[in-house]
Short mmCIF file of C-alpha atoms in Angstrom, two decimals:
data_model
loop_
_atom_site.label_atom_id
_atom_site.label_comp_id
_atom_site.label_asym_id
_atom_site.label_seq_id
_atom_site.Cartn_x
_atom_site.Cartn_y
_atom_site.Cartn_z
CA MET C 129 0.00 0.00 0.00
CA PRO C 130 2.85 2.43 -0.63
CA TYR C 131 2.31 5.91 -1.99
CA VAL C 132 4.95 7.42 -4.26
CA ASN C 133 5.06 10.98 -5.54
CA ILE C 134 7.46 11.82 -8.36
CA LYS C 135 8.17 15.43 -9.21
CA ILE C 136 9.86 16.26 -12.50
CA THR C 137 10.12 19.42 -14.54
CA ARG C 138 7.50 19.78 -17.29
CA GLU C 139 9.75 19.22 -20.28
CA GLY C 140 7.91 16.81 -22.47
CA ALA C 141 7.68 13.45 -20.68
CA SER C 142 5.40 11.33 -22.89
CA THR C 143 2.41 9.27 -21.81
CA GLU C 144 4.48 6.16 -22.56
CA GLN C 145 7.37 7.29 -20.39
CA LYS C 146 5.04 8.11 -17.53
CA ALA C 147 3.38 4.69 -17.86
CA GLU C 148 6.83 3.06 -17.73
CA LEU C 149 7.69 5.05 -14.62
CA ILE C 150 4.47 3.97 -12.88
CA LYS C 151 5.14 0.33 -13.79
CA GLY C 152 8.81 0.49 -12.84
CA VAL C 153 8.30 2.04 -9.41
CA THR C 154 5.44 -0.34 -8.58
CA ASP C 155 7.56 -3.36 -9.55
CA LEU C 156 10.48 -2.06 -7.48
CA LEU C 157 8.35 -1.82 -4.35
CA ALA C 158 7.01 -5.34 -4.92
CA LYS C 159 10.49 -6.79 -5.52
CA ILE C 160 12.39 -5.03 -2.74
CA LEU C 161 9.76 -4.77 0.00
CA GLY C 162 7.13 -7.30 -1.05
CA LYS C 163 4.49 -4.56 -1.39
CA ASN C 164 1.23 -5.45 -3.10
CA PRO C 165 1.10 -3.79 -6.56
CA ALA C 166 -2.72 -3.66 -6.44
CA THR C 167 -2.62 -1.00 -3.70
CA THR C 168 0.55 0.82 -4.73
CA VAL C 169 -0.27 4.37 -5.79
CA VAL C 170 2.08 6.55 -7.86
CA THR C 171 1.45 10.19 -8.75
CA ILE C 172 3.59 12.31 -11.05
CA ASP C 173 3.76 16.10 -10.78
CA GLU C 174 5.15 17.94 -13.79
CA ILE C 175 6.37 21.34 -12.65
CA GLU C 176 7.03 24.40 -14.83
CA THR C 177 10.75 25.19 -15.08
CA ASP C 178 10.05 28.67 -13.62
CA ASN C 179 8.73 26.97 -10.50
CA TRP C 180 11.67 24.63 -9.92
CA GLY C 181 14.85 25.94 -8.37
CA ILE C 182 18.21 24.38 -7.73
CA GLY C 183 21.41 26.13 -6.72
CA GLY C 184 19.36 29.25 -5.96
CA GLU C 185 18.08 29.77 -9.50
CA SER C 186 15.23 28.48 -11.61
CA VAL C 187 15.61 25.67 -14.12
CA THR C 188 14.45 28.12 -16.81
CA VAL C 189 17.55 30.24 -16.22
CA ARG C 190 19.79 27.17 -16.09
CA ARG C 191 18.37 25.85 -19.37
CA GLU C 192 19.04 29.23 -21.05
CA ARG C 193 22.68 28.86 -20.03
CA GLY C 194 22.69 25.39 -21.53
CA GLN C 195 22.62 23.41 -18.26
CA MET I 523 -3.86 24.72 12.53
CA PRO I 524 -3.94 21.48 10.58
CA TYR I 525 -2.93 21.27 6.95
CA VAL I 526 -4.72 18.81 4.68
CA ASN I 527 -3.78 17.95 1.10
CA ILE I 528 -6.28 16.00 -0.99
CA LYS I 529 -5.18 14.46 -4.27
CA ILE I 530 -7.83 13.28 -6.73
CA THR I 531 -7.77 12.53 -10.42
CA ARG I 532 -8.86 15.43 -12.65
CA GLU I 533 -12.19 14.04 -13.78
CA GLY I 534 -14.62 16.89 -13.41
CA ALA I 535 -14.99 17.70 -9.70
CA SER I 536 -17.12 20.87 -9.61
CA THR I 537 -16.45 24.05 -7.67
CA GLU I 538 -19.40 23.15 -5.42
CA GLN I 539 -18.03 19.67 -4.70
CA LYS I 540 -14.62 21.08 -3.87
CA ALA I 541 -16.20 23.67 -1.56
CA GLU I 542 -18.11 20.86 0.19
CA LEU I 543 -14.90 18.89 0.59
CA ILE I 544 -13.09 21.87 2.14
CA LYS I 545 -16.01 22.46 4.54
CA GLY I 546 -16.36 18.77 5.40
CA VAL I 547 -12.70 18.15 6.19
CA THR I 548 -12.45 21.35 8.24
CA ASP I 549 -15.54 20.40 10.28
CA LEU I 550 -14.16 16.90 10.83
CA LEU I 551 -10.92 18.22 12.30
CA ALA I 552 -12.86 20.57 14.58
CA LYS I 553 -15.23 17.84 15.75
CA ILE I 554 -12.73 15.02 16.25
CA LEU I 555 -9.62 16.89 17.41
CA GLY I 556 -10.96 20.28 18.47
CA LYS I 557 -8.88 22.05 15.82
CA ASN I 558 -9.66 25.70 15.12
CA PRO I 559 -11.37 26.02 11.70
CA ALA I 560 -9.98 29.54 11.24
CA THR I 561 -6.44 28.19 10.81
CA THR I 562 -7.26 24.89 9.12
CA VAL I 563 -5.88 24.87 5.57
CA VAL I 564 -7.04 22.45 2.87
CA THR I 565 -5.54 22.18 -0.62
CA ILE I 566 -6.85 20.02 -3.44
CA ASP I 567 -4.63 18.74 -6.25
CA GLU I 568 -6.40 17.49 -9.36
CA ILE I 569 -4.06 15.17 -11.22
CA GLU I 570 -4.29 14.09 -14.87
CA THR I 571 -5.24 10.41 -15.22
CA ASP I 572 -1.98 9.81 -17.17
CA ASN I 573 -0.08 10.95 -14.08
CA TRP I 574 -1.86 8.73 -11.56
CA GLY I 575 -0.97 5.07 -11.30
CA ILE I 576 -2.41 2.22 -9.29
CA GLY I 577 -1.69 -1.49 -9.69
CA GLY I 578 1.25 -0.59 -11.94
CA GLU I 579 -0.78 1.16 -14.64
CA SER I 580 -2.20 4.61 -15.23
CA VAL I 581 -5.80 5.52 -14.46
CA THR I 582 -6.17 6.44 -18.16
CA VAL I 583 -5.55 2.82 -19.11
CA ARG I 584 -7.86 1.54 -16.37
CA ARG I 585 -10.65 3.88 -17.46
CA GLU I 586 -10.31 2.62 -21.06
CA ARG I 587 -10.91 -0.89 -19.75
CA GLY I 588 -13.98 0.38 -17.91
CA GLN I 589 -12.50 0.36 -14.40
CA MET G 724 -8.51 6.26 -5.47
CA PRO G 725 -7.88 9.57 -3.69
CA TYR G 726 -4.87 10.18 -1.49
CA VAL G 727 -5.23 12.43 1.54
CA ASN G 728 -2.41 13.65 3.77
CA ILE G 729 -3.33 15.27 7.08
CA LYS G 730 -0.69 17.16 9.04
CA ILE G 731 -1.36 18.02 12.67
CA THR G 732 0.89 19.00 15.56
CA ARG G 733 1.96 16.10 17.79
CA GLU G 734 -0.09 16.96 20.84
CA GLY G 735 -1.67 13.72 21.89
CA ALA G 736 -4.15 12.64 19.20
CA SER G 737 -5.28 9.16 20.29
CA THR G 738 -5.44 6.02 18.17
CA GLU G 739 -9.24 6.27 18.34
CA GLN G 740 -9.26 9.88 17.13
CA LYS G 741 -6.96 9.04 14.24
CA ALA G 742 -9.16 6.07 13.30
CA GLU G 743 -12.20 8.39 13.33
CA LEU G 744 -10.35 10.85 11.11
CA ILE G 745 -9.45 8.13 8.59
CA LYS G 746 -13.06 6.92 8.54
CA GLY G 747 -14.51 10.42 8.32
CA VAL G 748 -12.33 11.61 5.44
CA THR G 749 -12.88 8.38 3.48
CA ASP G 750 -16.66 8.67 3.91
CA LEU G 751 -16.57 12.31 2.84
CA LEU G 752 -14.82 11.47 -0.44
CA ALA G 753 -17.31 8.69 -1.13
CA LYS G 754 -20.31 10.90 -0.36
CA ILE G 755 -19.23 14.08 -2.15
CA LEU G 756 -17.28 12.69 -5.12
CA GLY G 757 -18.39 9.06 -5.31
CA LYS G 758 -14.83 7.83 -4.67
CA ASN G 759 -14.35 4.15 -3.87
CA PRO G 760 -13.45 3.77 -0.15
CA ALA G 761 -11.49 0.57 -0.91
CA THR G 762 -8.77 2.53 -2.70
CA THR G 763 -8.90 5.74 -0.66
CA VAL G 764 -5.62 6.22 1.21
CA VAL G 765 -5.21 8.57 4.18
CA THR G 766 -1.92 9.30 5.95
CA ILE G 767 -1.52 11.37 9.10
CA ASP G 768 1.72 13.19 9.95
CA GLU G 769 2.11 14.30 13.55
CA ILE G 770 4.66 17.09 13.66
CA GLU G 771 6.60 18.34 16.70
CA THR G 772 5.46 21.82 17.81
CA ASP G 773 9.06 23.09 17.32
CA ASN G 774 8.76 22.11 13.64
CA TRP G 775 5.44 23.82 12.94
CA GLY G 776 5.32 27.57 12.41
CA ILE G 777 2.48 29.99 11.94
CA GLY G 778 2.64 33.77 12.03
CA GLY G 779 6.43 33.55 11.85
CA GLU G 780 6.89 31.64 15.11
CA SER G 781 6.77 28.04 16.25
CA VAL G 782 3.72 26.48 17.86
CA THR G 783 5.92 25.74 20.92
CA VAL G 784 6.38 29.47 21.48
CA ARG G 785 2.69 30.14 20.89
CA ARG G 786 1.66 27.43 23.35
CA GLU G 787 3.95 28.96 26.01
CA ARG G 788 2.07 32.23 25.61
CA GLY G 789 -1.20 30.33 26.01
CA GLN G 790 -2.27 30.41 22.34
CA MET V 1194 20.57 18.98 0.17
CA PRO V 1195 17.30 20.35 1.54
CA TYR V 1196 14.06 20.15 -0.37
CA VAL V 1197 11.54 22.97 0.00
CA ASN V 1198 8.00 23.02 -1.38
CA ILE V 1199 6.12 26.32 -1.38
CA LYS V 1200 2.40 26.35 -2.03
CA ILE V 1201 0.70 29.64 -2.89
CA THR V 1202 -2.59 30.52 -4.52
CA ARG V 1203 -2.38 31.14 -8.26
CA GLU V 1204 -2.92 34.87 -8.22
CA GLY V 1205 -0.30 36.29 -10.52
CA ALA V 1206 3.12 35.70 -8.96
CA SER V 1207 5.59 36.79 -11.65
CA THR V 1208 8.62 34.90 -12.92
CA GLU V 1209 10.80 37.49 -11.17
CA GLN V 1210 9.04 37.04 -7.83
CA LYS V 1211 9.34 33.27 -8.06
CA ALA V 1212 13.06 33.59 -8.89
CA GLU V 1213 13.49 35.83 -5.84
CA LEU V 1214 11.70 33.29 -3.67
CA ILE V 1215 13.95 30.47 -4.89
CA LYS V 1216 17.05 32.58 -4.25
CA GLY V 1217 15.81 33.79 -0.85
CA VAL V 1218 14.92 30.37 0.53
CA THR V 1219 18.17 28.83 -0.73
CA ASP V 1220 20.21 31.61 0.91
CA LEU V 1221 18.29 31.20 4.16
CA LEU V 1222 19.11 27.50 4.37
CA ALA V 1223 22.77 28.21 3.67
CA LYS V 1224 22.95 31.00 6.26
CA ILE V 1225 21.01 29.34 9.08
CA LEU V 1226 21.92 25.67 8.66
CA GLY V 1227 25.03 25.76 6.47
CA LYS V 1228 23.27 23.84 3.69
CA ASN V 1229 24.97 23.65 0.31
CA PRO V 1230 23.05 25.84 -2.20
CA ALA V 1231 24.16 23.61 -5.11
CA THR V 1232 21.96 20.76 -3.90
CA THR V 1233 19.10 22.80 -2.40
CA VAL V 1234 15.91 22.18 -4.38
CA VAL V 1235 12.87 24.47 -4.23
CA THR V 1236 9.55 23.81 -5.94
CA ILE V 1237 6.60 26.20 -6.09
CA ASP V 1238 3.02 25.00 -6.52
CA GLU V 1239 0.50 27.62 -7.62
CA ILE V 1240 -2.96 26.42 -6.65
CA GLU V 1241 -6.31 27.64 -8.03
CA THR V 1242 -8.27 29.65 -5.46
CA ASP V 1243 -11.15 27.13 -5.79
CA ASN V 1244 -8.76 24.43 -4.60
CA TRP V 1245 -7.44 26.24 -1.52
CA GLY V 1246 -9.52 26.38 1.61
CA ILE V 1247 -9.07 28.15 4.91
CA GLY V 1248 -11.63 28.60 7.67
CA GLY V 1249 -13.80 26.01 5.94
CA GLU V 1250 -14.29 27.95 2.70
CA SER V 1251 -12.41 28.43 -0.53
CA VAL V 1252 -10.16 31.41 -1.19
CA THR V 1253 -12.41 32.21 -4.20
CA VAL V 1254 -15.32 32.82 -1.84
CA ARG V 1255 -13.15 34.83 0.55
CA ARG V 1256 -11.82 37.01 -2.27
CA GLU V 1257 -15.39 37.74 -3.41
CA ARG V 1258 -16.11 39.04 0.08
CA GLY V 1259 -13.01 41.20 -0.17
CA GLN V 1260 -10.78 39.13 2.15
CA MET L 1217 16.79 16.86 -10.92
CA PRO L 1218 13.70 14.87 -9.99
CA TYR L 1219 12.41 14.64 -6.45
CA VAL L 1220 10.75 11.41 -5.32
CA ASN L 1221 8.94 10.84 -2.03
CA ILE L 1222 8.10 7.27 -1.05
CA LYS L 1223 5.69 6.65 1.80
CA ILE L 1224 5.51 3.17 3.32
CA THR L 1225 4.19 1.85 6.62
CA ARG L 1226 6.82 1.49 9.36
CA GLU L 1227 7.01 -2.28 9.43
CA GLY L 1228 10.69 -3.08 9.47
CA ALA L 1229 12.20 -2.00 6.13
CA SER L 1230 15.95 -2.49 6.59
CA THR L 1231 18.72 -0.02 5.79
CA GLU L 1232 19.72 -2.30 2.91
CA GLN L 1233 16.21 -2.36 1.46
CA LYS L 1234 15.93 1.41 1.67
CA ALA L 1235 19.33 1.78 -0.04
CA GLU L 1236 18.12 -0.55 -2.82
CA LEU L 1237 14.97 1.50 -3.21
CA ILE L 1238 16.95 4.76 -3.50
CA LYS L 1239 19.25 3.17 -6.08
CA GLY L 1240 16.40 1.57 -8.03
CA VAL L 1241 14.26 4.69 -8.31
CA THR L 1242 17.24 6.85 -9.28
CA ASP L 1243 18.25 4.37 -12.01
CA LEU L 1244 14.68 4.23 -13.30
CA LEU L 1245 14.52 8.00 -13.76
CA ALA L 1246 17.86 7.97 -15.57
CA LYS L 1247 16.85 5.10 -17.85
CA ILE L 1248 13.31 6.21 -18.71
CA LEU L 1249 13.64 10.01 -18.73
CA GLY L 1250 17.38 10.57 -18.99
CA LYS L 1251 17.46 12.35 -15.62
CA ASN L 1252 20.85 13.02 -14.05
CA PRO L 1253 21.35 10.69 -11.03
CA ALA L 1254 23.65 13.24 -9.36
CA THR L 1255 20.72 15.60 -8.73
CA THR L 1256 17.97 13.02 -8.21
CA VAL L 1257 16.68 13.20 -4.64
CA VAL L 1258 14.69 10.42 -2.97
CA THR L 1259 13.14 10.61 0.49
CA ILE L 1260 11.41 7.76 2.32
CA ASP L 1261 8.75 8.36 4.98
CA GLU L 1262 7.98 5.41 7.24
CA ILE L 1263 4.55 5.94 8.75
CA GLU L 1264 3.09 4.24 11.84
CA THR L 1265 0.32 1.79 10.97
CA ASP L 1266 -2.09 3.79 13.20
CA ASN L 1267 -1.48 6.79 10.93
CA TRP L 1268 -2.10 5.04 7.61
CA GLY L 1269 -5.64 4.35 6.49
CA ILE L 1270 -7.07 2.49 3.54
CA GLY L 1271 -10.64 1.43 2.98
CA GLY L 1272 -11.68 3.70 5.84
CA GLU L 1273 -9.68 1.93 8.54
CA SER L 1274 -6.12 1.97 9.84
CA VAL L 1275 -3.50 -0.53 8.76
CA THR L 1276 -3.17 -1.52 12.44
CA VAL L 1277 -6.76 -2.76 12.43
CA ARG L 1278 -6.27 -4.52 9.07
CA ARG L 1279 -3.11 -6.26 10.30
CA GLU L 1280 -4.99 -7.52 13.40
CA ARG L 1281 -7.50 -9.14 11.05
CA GLY L 1282 -4.65 -10.73 9.15
CA GLN L 1283 -4.73 -8.46 6.08
CA MET T 207 -1.93 32.01 3.32
CA PRO T 208 1.05 30.15 1.88
CA TYR T 209 2.10 26.72 3.08
CA VAL T 210 5.79 25.84 3.09
CA ASN T 211 7.27 22.42 3.78
CA ILE T 212 11.02 22.20 4.41
CA LYS T 213 12.71 18.80 4.38
CA ILE T 214 16.20 18.48 5.84
CA THR T 215 18.25 15.54 7.06
CA ARG T 216 18.04 14.92 10.82
CA GLU T 217 21.53 16.03 11.74
CA GLY T 218 21.10 18.22 14.76
CA ALA T 219 19.22 21.37 13.71
CA SER T 220 18.53 23.21 16.99
CA THR T 221 15.22 24.66 18.17
CA GLU T 222 16.70 28.13 17.64
CA GLN T 223 17.75 27.36 14.06
CA LYS T 224 14.32 25.99 13.25
CA ALA T 225 12.67 29.08 14.77
CA GLU T 226 14.94 31.27 12.60
CA LEU T 227 13.98 29.28 9.53
CA ILE T 228 10.25 29.67 10.26
CA LYS T 229 10.70 33.41 10.79
CA GLY T 230 12.91 33.84 7.72
CA VAL T 231 10.65 32.01 5.28
CA THR T 232 7.55 33.80 6.60
CA ASP T 233 9.25 37.20 6.20
CA LEU T 234 10.38 36.31 2.68
CA LEU T 235 6.83 35.51 1.56
CA ALA T 236 5.58 38.77 3.06
CA LYS T 237 8.35 40.83 1.45
CA ILE T 238 8.33 39.25 -2.02
CA LEU T 239 4.66 38.38 -2.51
CA GLY T 240 2.89 40.49 0.12
CA LYS T 241 1.58 37.35 1.87
CA ASN T 242 0.03 37.79 5.32
CA PRO T 243 2.39 36.33 7.97
CA ALA T 244 -0.56 35.54 10.27
CA THR T 245 -1.75 32.79 7.94
CA THR T 246 1.62 31.60 6.62
CA VAL T 247 2.26 28.03 7.75
CA VAL T 248 5.72 26.42 7.74
CA THR T 249 6.44 22.78 8.60
CA ILE T 250 9.87 21.21 8.91
CA ASP T 251 10.47 17.49 8.34
CA GLU T 252 13.73 16.11 9.69
CA ILE T 253 14.53 12.90 7.84
CA GLU T 254 16.92 10.14 8.92
CA THR T 255 20.03 10.01 6.72
CA ASP T 256 19.18 6.38 5.82
CA ASN T 257 15.92 7.64 4.34
CA TRP T 258 17.40 10.42 2.19
CA GLY T 259 19.03 9.57 -1.09
CA ILE T 260 20.92 11.64 -3.61
CA GLY T 261 23.00 10.42 -6.52
CA GLY T 262 21.53 6.95 -6.02
CA GLU T 263 22.86 6.42 -2.51
CA SER T 264 21.81 7.32 1.02
CA VAL T 265 23.19 10.32 2.88
CA THR T 266 24.43 7.88 5.55
CA VAL T 267 26.76 6.28 3.00
CA ARG T 268 27.87 9.69 1.70
CA ARG T 269 28.62 10.94 5.22
CA GLU T 270 30.77 7.83 5.86
CA ARG T 271 32.83 8.76 2.82
CA GLY T 272 33.18 12.27 4.21
CA GLN T 273 30.75 13.97 1.81
#
């Protein structure tokens, strides 16, 4: 019955990639901790690059510099 | 001064339903734990069905199967 | 399949009160939004009063002043 | 390596204000706790006023009353 | 630069299992989305069974019934 | 009425440092966005180093290597 929240920047993750992520994380929790996949919940938040900061600046600014 | 975060799939909850939810949860915390409604904060996140997984697959896929 | 996280200060909520809260929130989501109780998840975080701030000061300091 | 999540109502915070917030919080964690800015992550969630409740009612309703 | 939060019940996950989980999730984000492991952050919350509800009742009560 | 959640590793932050953090973040939101300090909520989660991962490994392991 785990709950997993994944936050990534909104930069074009496809439906397929998100489905793979949901499947992968659910399998991992079953394999490592024996958690029941049927009650494993995964949510993905895609966050605008203006709203994500690291190193004291937004990802938007970092991307403009090529990082 | 509780803080409550409610995550649901984005599938058409109305403004009225969300207002009822805010009122209901706030009342519950006052009744059960004596919490002051004036400082009880409730936020609701509505999450795309592609971004919500249960049982290792997205809600989009489950809905297509009629679940 | 909603997920609800409730944060309260750690000030003696009993097992019974927490069970009531879990039941109450789950019922609310079923009644207002038709959500399936079987897959409604509720987690409660009890947070030390030193680690909870409102109005720019900790709850510990507020409690000492009788608030 | 702290992680900070800031939730505000979606009411027109500008890119510049959000950048200031990211910088300010990162600096604060470095100054007070000696945390390394390079691995300090800040995310900002802007939440619709219908989806934010305080005092048992939504911010939308409060704003209409001039609060 | 993803941020992942994993919530599980506090029922004896070992240091080794948690290390495996951190490694597994980080690898998954690199493989599926090309995310840089160096800035991928994973936190694990272990939650008392009294504080985790599903189906309207706490995990403590479910465990007593053998679920 | 912002809500801020700060996650740090549990490595000895003092009551005074946490009070400073609460005050600092609340002031920042007032100064930058004009948010009312009276309804600004800040919570701090202190997380065991075994339960915090970066770069695919736990902070415990990094600290042992002197990082």
